[in-house]
Coordinates of C-alpha atoms and ligand atoms in Angstrom, one line a residue:
M38 CA 77.4 -130.0 -17.4
S39 CA 78.9 -133.3 -17.7
E40 CA 78.2 -137.3 -16.3
L41 CA 80.6 -136.8 -13.7
E42 CA 80.0 -133.2 -11.9
T43 CA 76.3 -133.7 -12.2
P44 CA 76.4 -133.2 -8.3
P45 CA 74.4 -137.0 -6.9
P46 CA 70.5 -136.4 -6.0
A47 CA 69.6 -136.0 -2.1
E48 CA 66.5 -138.4 -2.2
G49 CA 66.3 -138.6 1.6
G50 CA 69.4 -137.4 2.2
R51 CA 71.6 -140.5 1.0
T52 CA 74.7 -139.9 -0.8
H53 CA 74.1 -141.1 -4.5
W54 CA 76.9 -142.2 -6.8
N55 CA 78.0 -139.7 -8.8
S56 CA 78.1 -141.2 -12.3
R57 CA 76.2 -144.6 -13.3
L58 CA 80.6 -145.1 -14.3
G59 CA 81.3 -144.9 -10.7
F60 CA 78.6 -147.2 -9.8
I61 CA 79.9 -149.9 -12.6
L62 CA 83.1 -149.9 -11.3
A63 CA 82.8 -149.6 -8.5
A64 CA 80.2 -152.5 -7.8
A65 CA 82.2 -155.3 -11.6
G66 CA 85.0 -153.5 -8.3
S67 CA 83.6 -155.5 -6.4
A68 CA 82.9 -158.5 -8.1
V69 CA 87.0 -158.7 -10.1
G70 CA 88.8 -160.1 -7.0
L71 CA 91.1 -163.2 -6.1
G72 CA 88.0 -165.0 -6.9
N73 CA 88.8 -164.1 -10.8
I74 CA 92.4 -164.0 -10.7
W75 CA 93.8 -166.6 -8.3
K76 CA 90.4 -168.9 -7.4
F77 CA 89.1 -169.6 -10.9
P78 CA 91.9 -170.5 -12.6
Y79 CA 93.4 -172.8 -10.3
I80 CA 90.0 -175.0 -10.0
T81 CA 89.2 -174.6 -13.4
G82 CA 93.1 -176.2 -14.0
E83 CA 91.7 -179.2 -10.7
N84 CA 88.5 -179.5 -12.7
G85 CA 90.3 -180.0 -16.7
G86 CA 88.7 -176.9 -17.4
G87 CA 86.6 -177.0 -20.5
L88 CA 83.0 -177.8 -19.9
F89 CA 83.8 -176.7 -16.6
V90 CA 84.2 -173.1 -18.1
L91 CA 81.3 -173.4 -20.6
I92 CA 78.8 -174.7 -16.8
Y93 CA 80.6 -172.1 -15.2
L94 CA 79.6 -169.9 -17.5
A95 CA 75.7 -170.9 -17.1
C96 CA 75.4 -171.1 -14.4
I97 CA 76.3 -166.6 -14.1
A98 CA 73.9 -166.2 -16.4
L99 CA 70.9 -168.2 -14.9
V100 CA 71.5 -167.8 -11.8
G101 CA 74.3 -165.5 -10.7
L102 CA 73.0 -162.6 -13.0
P103 CA 69.3 -162.8 -11.0
I104 CA 70.3 -162.4 -7.7
M105 CA 72.5 -160.0 -8.9
I106 CA 70.0 -158.2 -10.0
A107 CA 68.0 -158.9 -7.4
E108 CA 70.8 -157.2 -4.3
V109 CA 71.0 -154.0 -7.3
F110 CA 66.9 -153.6 -6.6
I111 CA 66.5 -154.5 -3.2
G112 CA 69.3 -152.4 -2.1
R113 CA 67.8 -149.6 -4.0
E114 CA 64.7 -149.6 -4.0
A115 CA 65.3 -149.5 0.2
Q116 CA 68.0 -146.9 0.0
R117 CA 69.2 -148.3 2.9
S118 CA 71.9 -150.7 4.3
P119 CA 70.9 -155.0 4.3
V120 CA 69.5 -155.7 7.3
G121 CA 67.5 -152.4 7.3
A122 CA 67.1 -152.4 3.4
F123 CA 65.2 -156.3 4.2
Q124 CA 63.1 -154.2 6.8
A125 CA 62.4 -151.9 4.6
L126 CA 60.2 -153.7 2.1
S127 CA 58.2 -156.3 4.9
K128 CA 57.8 -155.6 8.0
P129 CA 60.1 -153.7 10.8
R130 CA 60.8 -157.0 12.8
S131 CA 60.7 -160.1 9.6
P132 CA 62.5 -163.0 9.9
W133 CA 63.6 -161.6 6.7
A134 CA 66.2 -159.1 7.9
G135 CA 68.2 -162.6 9.6
I136 CA 69.8 -162.2 4.9
G137 CA 70.5 -158.1 6.6
W138 CA 72.4 -160.3 9.7
L139 CA 73.8 -162.9 8.1
G140 CA 75.5 -160.6 5.5
V141 CA 77.3 -158.5 8.0
L142 CA 78.5 -161.4 9.9
G143 CA 79.8 -163.0 6.2
A144 CA 81.6 -159.5 5.5
F145 CA 83.9 -159.8 9.0
V146 CA 84.0 -163.9 8.3
I147 CA 85.1 -163.3 4.6
L148 CA 87.5 -159.5 4.7
S149 CA 89.5 -161.3 7.9
Y150 CA 91.4 -164.2 6.0
Y151 CA 90.8 -162.2 2.0
S152 CA 93.0 -159.0 3.5
V153 CA 95.4 -162.4 4.8
V154 CA 95.8 -163.5 1.1
A155 CA 95.8 -160.0 -0.5
G156 CA 99.1 -159.8 1.7
W157 CA 100.5 -162.5 0.5
A158 CA 100.0 -160.8 -3.3
M159 CA 101.3 -157.2 -1.6
H160 CA 104.5 -159.7 -0.4
Y161 CA 104.9 -160.9 -3.4
V162 CA 105.0 -157.9 -5.5
W163 CA 108.4 -156.9 -2.9
L164 CA 109.4 -159.4 -4.1
S165 CA 109.7 -158.9 -7.2
V166 CA 110.3 -155.7 -6.7
T167 CA 113.4 -156.2 -4.7
E168 CA 115.2 -160.1 -4.8
G169 CA 113.2 -160.8 -7.8
F170 CA 112.7 -164.6 -8.9
S171 CA 114.9 -165.5 -11.9
G172 CA 118.3 -167.7 -10.6
K173 CA 115.7 -169.2 -7.7
T174 CA 114.8 -173.2 -8.4
P175 CA 111.3 -174.2 -8.6
D176 CA 112.1 -176.1 -5.6
E177 CA 113.3 -173.0 -3.7
I178 CA 110.2 -170.3 -5.2
G179 CA 108.2 -173.7 -3.7
A180 CA 109.4 -173.5 0.0
L181 CA 109.6 -169.6 -0.9
F182 CA 106.1 -169.9 -0.8
G183 CA 105.3 -172.1 2.5
S184 CA 107.6 -169.5 4.1
V185 CA 106.2 -166.1 3.4
A186 CA 102.1 -167.3 4.0
G187 CA 104.0 -169.7 7.0
S188 CA 105.4 -167.1 9.4
G189 CA 102.6 -165.9 11.2
S190 CA 105.0 -162.4 11.7
I191 CA 105.2 -162.4 8.1
S192 CA 100.9 -162.0 7.4
T193 CA 99.8 -160.3 9.9
G194 CA 102.3 -157.3 9.0
W195 CA 100.9 -156.9 4.8
H196 CA 97.0 -158.3 6.3
V197 CA 97.8 -154.7 8.9
V198 CA 98.9 -152.9 5.6
F199 CA 96.5 -154.1 3.7
M200 CA 94.1 -153.6 6.0
G201 CA 95.1 -149.8 7.0
V202 CA 94.3 -149.2 3.1
T203 CA 91.2 -150.7 2.5
I204 CA 90.2 -148.4 6.1
A205 CA 91.5 -145.6 4.9
I206 CA 89.8 -146.1 1.2
V207 CA 86.8 -146.9 2.1
L208 CA 86.8 -143.6 6.0
G209 CA 86.2 -141.7 2.5
G210 CA 83.0 -143.0 1.9
I211 CA 81.1 -143.8 -1.1
Q212 CA 82.4 -140.7 -3.6
K213 CA 85.2 -140.1 -2.4
G214 CA 86.7 -143.1 -1.2
I215 CA 85.5 -145.9 -2.9
E216 CA 84.6 -144.2 -6.6
R217 CA 87.6 -142.2 -7.0
G218 CA 89.1 -145.7 -5.7
A219 CA 87.6 -147.7 -8.7
K220 CA 87.7 -145.4 -10.7
I221 CA 91.6 -145.9 -10.5
L222 CA 91.5 -149.5 -9.2
M223 CA 89.5 -151.0 -12.4
P224 CA 91.6 -149.0 -15.3
A225 CA 94.6 -149.8 -13.9
L226 CA 94.2 -153.5 -13.5
L227 CA 92.0 -153.7 -17.3
G228 CA 95.6 -152.5 -18.4
I229 CA 98.2 -154.7 -16.9
M230 CA 95.5 -157.6 -17.6
L231 CA 95.3 -157.0 -21.5
L232 CA 99.6 -156.2 -21.5
L233 CA 100.2 -159.5 -19.7
F234 CA 97.7 -160.9 -22.3
F235 CA 99.7 -159.4 -25.0
Y236 CA 102.5 -160.8 -24.5
C237 CA 101.5 -164.8 -23.7
M238 CA 99.8 -164.6 -26.7
T239 CA 103.3 -165.0 -27.9
L240 CA 104.4 -167.9 -25.3
E241 CA 104.0 -171.6 -27.3
G242 CA 101.8 -172.0 -24.7
F243 CA 98.6 -169.6 -25.8
G244 CA 97.0 -172.8 -27.8
D245 CA 97.3 -175.6 -26.0
A246 CA 96.2 -173.2 -23.0
F247 CA 93.4 -171.8 -25.7
R248 CA 92.5 -175.6 -25.5
F249 CA 92.3 -176.7 -22.2
V250 CA 89.9 -173.6 -21.7
F251 CA 87.5 -172.9 -23.9
S252 CA 87.3 -176.6 -25.4
P253 CA 84.4 -178.2 -24.4
H254 CA 86.1 -181.3 -23.2
A255 CA 84.0 -183.1 -19.8
D256 CA 88.7 -185.8 -19.2
K257 CA 88.0 -184.6 -15.5
L258 CA 84.9 -183.2 -15.0
T259 CA 82.4 -184.7 -11.8
A260 CA 79.0 -183.0 -10.6
G261 CA 80.9 -182.0 -7.1
G262 CA 82.7 -179.9 -9.7
A263 CA 80.0 -178.1 -12.0
L264 CA 78.5 -177.1 -8.3
E265 CA 82.0 -176.2 -7.3
A266 CA 80.9 -173.6 -10.3
L267 CA 78.2 -172.7 -8.5
G268 CA 78.9 -171.5 -5.5
H269 CA 82.5 -169.9 -7.3
S270 CA 79.9 -168.0 -9.1
F271 CA 78.5 -166.6 -6.1
F272 CA 81.6 -165.4 -4.6
T273 CA 82.8 -164.1 -7.7
L274 CA 80.0 -162.2 -8.0
S275 CA 80.5 -160.6 -4.6
L276 CA 76.7 -162.3 -4.4
G277 CA 74.6 -163.7 -1.4
M278 CA 75.6 -161.1 1.0
G279 CA 74.6 -158.0 0.8
A280 CA 77.4 -156.2 -0.8
M281 CA 75.3 -155.6 -3.9
I282 CA 72.8 -154.4 -1.8
T283 CA 74.7 -151.8 0.5
Y284 CA 75.9 -150.2 -3.4
G285 CA 73.2 -150.1 -5.1
S286 CA 71.7 -148.2 -1.8
Y287 CA 74.2 -145.9 -3.1
L288 CA 72.5 -144.9 -6.9
S289 CA 69.1 -142.7 -6.8
K290 CA 65.4 -144.5 -7.7
K291 CA 65.7 -144.0 -10.9
A292 CA 69.4 -145.7 -12.2
D293 CA 68.5 -149.2 -14.4
I294 CA 69.6 -151.9 -13.1
V295 CA 69.3 -154.5 -15.6
S296 CA 71.9 -153.2 -17.8
T297 CA 74.4 -152.1 -15.5
S298 CA 73.8 -155.7 -13.8
I299 CA 75.0 -157.6 -17.0
T300 CA 77.4 -155.5 -17.2
I301 CA 79.1 -156.2 -14.1
S302 CA 78.9 -159.5 -14.3
I303 CA 80.1 -159.4 -18.7
L304 CA 83.0 -157.6 -16.7
D305 CA 83.5 -160.4 -13.9
T306 CA 83.3 -163.1 -15.7
V307 CA 85.6 -161.6 -18.9
V308 CA 88.3 -160.6 -16.1
A309 CA 87.9 -164.1 -15.5
L310 CA 88.8 -165.6 -18.8
L311 CA 91.7 -162.9 -19.5
A312 CA 93.0 -164.6 -16.2
C313 CA 93.1 -167.9 -17.2
M314 CA 94.3 -167.0 -20.9
I315 CA 97.7 -165.1 -19.4
L316 CA 97.8 -168.6 -16.4
F317 CA 97.4 -171.3 -18.3
P318 CA 99.5 -170.5 -21.8
I319 CA 102.8 -169.7 -19.4
V320 CA 102.4 -172.3 -16.8
F321 CA 101.9 -174.5 -20.6
S322 CA 104.4 -172.5 -22.3
V323 CA 107.1 -174.0 -19.1
G324 CA 105.9 -177.2 -19.2
G325 CA 103.8 -176.5 -15.5
E326 CA 100.3 -178.4 -14.9
P327 CA 97.3 -176.5 -14.4
G328 CA 95.8 -178.4 -11.9
E329 CA 98.3 -177.8 -10.0
G330 CA 95.7 -175.9 -6.9
P331 CA 95.9 -172.8 -4.6
G332 CA 99.6 -172.9 -5.0
L333 CA 98.8 -171.4 -8.5
V334 CA 99.3 -168.0 -8.7
F335 CA 102.0 -167.8 -6.0
I336 CA 104.4 -170.9 -7.4
A337 CA 104.3 -171.6 -10.8
L338 CA 103.8 -168.0 -11.7
P339 CA 106.8 -166.4 -9.8
V340 CA 108.5 -170.0 -11.6
A341 CA 107.2 -169.4 -14.8
F342 CA 108.6 -165.4 -14.0
S343 CA 111.3 -167.5 -12.9
Q344 CA 112.2 -168.4 -16.3
M345 CA 111.5 -165.7 -18.9
A346 CA 112.8 -162.9 -20.3
G347 CA 111.1 -159.6 -18.6
G348 CA 110.0 -161.8 -16.3
A349 CA 110.6 -159.3 -13.1
F350 CA 108.5 -156.7 -14.6
I351 CA 105.7 -159.1 -15.7
G352 CA 106.0 -161.1 -12.2
A353 CA 105.8 -157.3 -9.8
A354 CA 103.4 -155.9 -12.8
F355 CA 101.3 -159.1 -12.2
F356 CA 101.0 -158.8 -8.4
V357 CA 100.0 -155.4 -8.2
L358 CA 97.0 -156.0 -10.7
L359 CA 96.0 -158.6 -7.6
V360 CA 97.1 -156.4 -5.3
F361 CA 94.4 -153.4 -7.4
A362 CA 91.8 -156.5 -7.7
A363 CA 91.6 -157.5 -4.1
L364 CA 91.4 -154.0 -3.1
S365 CA 88.7 -153.1 -4.6
S366 CA 87.0 -156.0 -3.1
S367 CA 88.1 -155.6 0.0
I368 CA 86.5 -151.9 0.7
S369 CA 83.0 -153.2 -0.7
L370 CA 82.8 -156.0 2.0
L371 CA 84.3 -153.4 4.2
E372 CA 81.5 -151.0 3.9
V373 CA 78.8 -154.0 4.5
A374 CA 79.7 -154.3 7.6
S375 CA 80.4 -150.0 8.2
A376 CA 76.9 -149.7 6.5
Y377 CA 75.2 -151.6 9.3
F378 CA 76.3 -148.9 11.9
I379 CA 75.7 -146.0 9.7
D380 CA 72.4 -147.2 8.5
E381 CA 71.6 -148.5 11.6
R382 CA 72.3 -147.0 14.9
K383 CA 73.5 -143.7 12.8
W384 CA 77.2 -143.8 14.0
S385 CA 79.5 -141.6 12.3
R386 CA 81.1 -143.0 9.1
K387 CA 84.6 -142.8 10.9
K388 CA 83.9 -144.0 14.2
A389 CA 81.9 -147.6 12.4
V390 CA 85.0 -148.1 9.7
L391 CA 87.7 -147.6 13.0
F392 CA 85.9 -150.1 14.7
T393 CA 84.0 -152.2 11.7
G394 CA 88.1 -152.4 10.1
I395 CA 89.4 -152.2 12.9
S396 CA 87.3 -154.9 14.1
I397 CA 87.7 -157.6 10.9
L398 CA 92.5 -157.1 11.3
L399 CA 91.7 -158.1 14.9
L400 CA 90.1 -161.4 13.7
G401 CA 92.5 -161.6 10.6
I402 CA 95.0 -162.6 13.2
P403 CA 94.4 -166.4 13.7
S404 CA 94.6 -166.3 9.7
A405 CA 97.8 -164.9 9.4
W406 CA 98.9 -167.4 12.0
S407 CA 97.3 -170.5 10.5
Q408 CA 100.0 -171.9 7.7
G409 CA 102.4 -173.2 9.7
N410 CA 104.2 -176.1 8.5
A411 CA 102.6 -178.8 11.2
E412 CA 106.1 -180.9 10.8
N413 CA 108.7 -177.8 11.9
P414 CA 109.7 -178.7 15.2
D415 CA 109.8 -174.5 15.8
L416 CA 107.0 -174.1 14.6
P417 CA 105.2 -171.1 17.5
G418 CA 103.1 -172.0 19.3
A419 CA 100.1 -169.8 17.6
S420 CA 100.4 -171.3 14.2
R421 CA 100.3 -175.3 15.6
L422 CA 97.2 -174.0 17.3
F423 CA 95.9 -171.8 14.1
G424 CA 96.5 -174.3 12.2
P425 CA 97.2 -178.4 12.9
S426 CA 95.6 -177.6 15.9
M427 CA 93.0 -176.6 14.9
K428 CA 92.4 -178.9 11.8
K429 CA 92.0 -181.3 14.2
L430 CA 89.6 -180.0 16.0
T431 CA 88.1 -179.6 12.4
E432 CA 87.8 -182.9 12.1
K433 CA 86.0 -184.7 14.8
V434 CA 83.3 -182.7 12.9
F435 CA 83.1 -183.4 9.2
G436 CA 85.3 -186.3 10.0
E437 CA 89.3 -187.9 8.5
G438 CA 91.3 -185.8 6.3
K439 CA 88.5 -183.5 6.0
G440 CA 90.2 -180.2 8.6
H441 CA 91.1 -176.8 8.7
D442 CA 92.8 -173.9 9.1
W443 CA 91.2 -170.8 10.6
L444 CA 91.7 -169.1 7.0
G445 CA 90.9 -173.0 5.4
L446 CA 87.7 -172.7 8.1
F447 CA 86.5 -169.3 7.3
D448 CA 87.2 -169.9 3.5
Y449 CA 84.2 -173.1 3.9
L450 CA 82.3 -171.8 5.5
S451 CA 81.5 -168.6 4.0
S452 CA 81.8 -169.5 0.5
N453 CA 80.4 -173.0 0.7
W454 CA 77.7 -172.3 3.0
M455 CA 77.2 -169.0 3.9
L456 CA 77.3 -166.8 0.5
P457 CA 74.5 -169.2 -1.1
I458 CA 72.5 -170.2 1.8
G459 CA 72.9 -165.8 1.8
G460 CA 71.8 -166.2 -2.4
L461 CA 68.7 -168.0 -2.1
G462 CA 67.4 -165.6 1.3
I463 CA 67.6 -163.0 -1.2
A464 CA 65.9 -164.4 -3.6
L465 CA 63.3 -166.3 -2.1
F466 CA 62.9 -162.8 -0.6
V467 CA 62.4 -160.9 -3.6
A468 CA 60.7 -164.3 -5.3
W469 CA 57.8 -164.1 -3.0
G470 CA 58.3 -162.0 -0.2
V471 CA 58.0 -158.4 -1.8
G472 CA 55.2 -156.7 -4.0
G473 CA 54.7 -158.0 -7.0
E474 CA 54.6 -154.4 -8.6
A475 CA 56.9 -153.0 -6.9
R476 CA 59.0 -155.7 -8.3
E477 CA 57.4 -155.4 -11.5
R478 CA 58.1 -151.7 -11.2
G479 CA 61.8 -152.0 -10.1
F480 CA 63.0 -154.6 -12.9
K481 CA 61.2 -152.0 -15.9
S482 CA 62.0 -148.7 -14.9
G483 CA 64.7 -146.1 -16.9
S484 CA 65.5 -150.2 -18.2
K485 CA 65.5 -151.6 -22.9
F486 CA 64.8 -155.6 -20.6
A487 CA 61.4 -154.2 -19.4
S488 CA 60.3 -157.9 -21.3
L489 CA 62.8 -159.8 -19.5
Y490 CA 60.6 -158.9 -16.5
W491 CA 58.7 -162.5 -16.4
G492 CA 62.1 -164.9 -17.0
W493 CA 63.7 -162.8 -13.9
V494 CA 61.1 -163.6 -12.0
S495 CA 61.1 -168.1 -13.0
L496 CA 64.7 -168.1 -13.1
L497 CA 64.7 -166.5 -9.4
R498 CA 61.0 -168.7 -8.7
Y499 CA 62.2 -171.8 -9.3
I500 CA 65.9 -173.1 -11.1
V501 CA 68.1 -170.5 -8.7
P502 CA 66.7 -172.0 -5.3
V503 CA 66.6 -176.0 -6.8
A504 CA 70.4 -175.0 -8.2
I505 CA 71.1 -173.9 -4.4
L506 CA 69.3 -176.9 -2.4
A507 CA 71.3 -179.0 -5.1
V508 CA 74.7 -177.4 -3.3
I509 CA 73.7 -177.6 -0.2
L510 CA 72.8 -181.1 -0.6
Y511 CA 75.7 -182.2 -2.1
K512 CA 77.7 -180.5 0.5
I513 CA 75.5 -181.8 2.9
G514 CA 76.0 -185.0 1.6
I515 CA 72.5 -186.2 0.7
F516 CA 73.7 -185.5 -2.7
T517 CA 75.5 -188.0 -4.0
P518 CA 75.7 -187.7 -7.8
D519 CA 79.7 -189.9 -8.0
A520 CA 79.2 -192.2 -5.5
G521 CA 80.9 -194.5 -7.3
K522 CA 83.0 -192.8 -9.5
Ligands
LIG750 N1 83.9 -161.4 -5.5 C1 85.4 -161.7 -5.0 C2 86.1 -161.8 -5.4 O1 86.0 -162.2 -6.9 C3 84.8 -161.4 -3.7 C4 83.9 -160.8 -2.8 C5 82.6 -162.4 -2.4 C6 83.5 -159.4 -2.6 C7 81.6 -161.5 -1.7 C8 82.7 -158.8 -1.7 C9 81.3 -159.6 -1.4 O2 87.3 -162.3 -5.2

């Protein structure tokens, strides 16, 4: 019998992944998402590439990877969703369960706006195949993005479609929904990316892009940028909110967690670097600016597509890829929220997924109405409320010029606060809160990396907490390494 046909071992009646490959693809699918393709290239561009990328790689290896192993360990050991897992591994009413709660809340917050951004990518697939970008001037393309993101009804429409597809996949369950989805989405994604990458190798900007990303220059890097690299390593690896605990809980207790975590981290990193080596050659070839910001994917790229031969096809392929990547991440976010109701409240999968999915859909509507242009006198009331008025209100908290619209606030709160605090809690829990014997057995079982055990524990005990605390203090403004720059 091949690995794929092996029936899942039923430990305590819990459904498990069908195969090791299924778990790796699903977890890598969760990790690879808008964070890799939309966010990583633009923050790399803003921070001048080079050294920033090197620091990011160090953060993945020294902070991200140890936390990922810790999360998968917690899930596999407890065979429960995050809230229950912390209780199962400590005491029933343990305060550690608070980290699980924070994760469930994080799933609601992140997915509600993630789905809106993914919806824009869906709209861009539609635009690429219907009207395309050729014949449009860069200004027109810039205005186009403003009108898509700024339109509450377009954004809401695609948000509903994207959430609908996410709900449909998660309703199918672990093997028939998530695992099967990942087995189609992940290879398709890698295939499309490689095709685009080979195309970009032929562009004249490829050499410049390569030097920009890989030669360790420190032109624009600040301490703030280095800390941004750390924060991003959480988001991109789906850490700090229980996604990997949840996926780990569908692993059999015999599964090797160390080498799978290493594989997932490498896949995630390769995709992030590939995304840079697709975006920057295009940007450099058409004389664009790498530090353009969040519009890089939605503005600079369509400008490039409008000018290149075969741009209509490449553009459509690229946005399809972005939607696939977002989808395999959004299903993990919905699964975290649903697993709580399935495991702890004993709801049926159908009831749990529909309830959480629809709640998240509703929670996302203000995000969809938050990107309108404040200068527009005809801006609908809802757009004004969740956009400019929200910005003014939050300026009172964050200071002049630092306000956020609804979508920006949810992004800020989740990636800058919830994930790092959750990650810190997870590291401390595994380093100090669980029994040493269970931890050692868990790390070593079936692993060829058993000799790295103490290295892992030391990273969790010392390096990870110090690094995360530095980020938190920096965010609060107590630790200001860039002062005077
Ligand atoms: N890792 C995903 C990305 O890079 C986002 C995500 C964060 C998914 C947290 C699940 C949990 O886009």
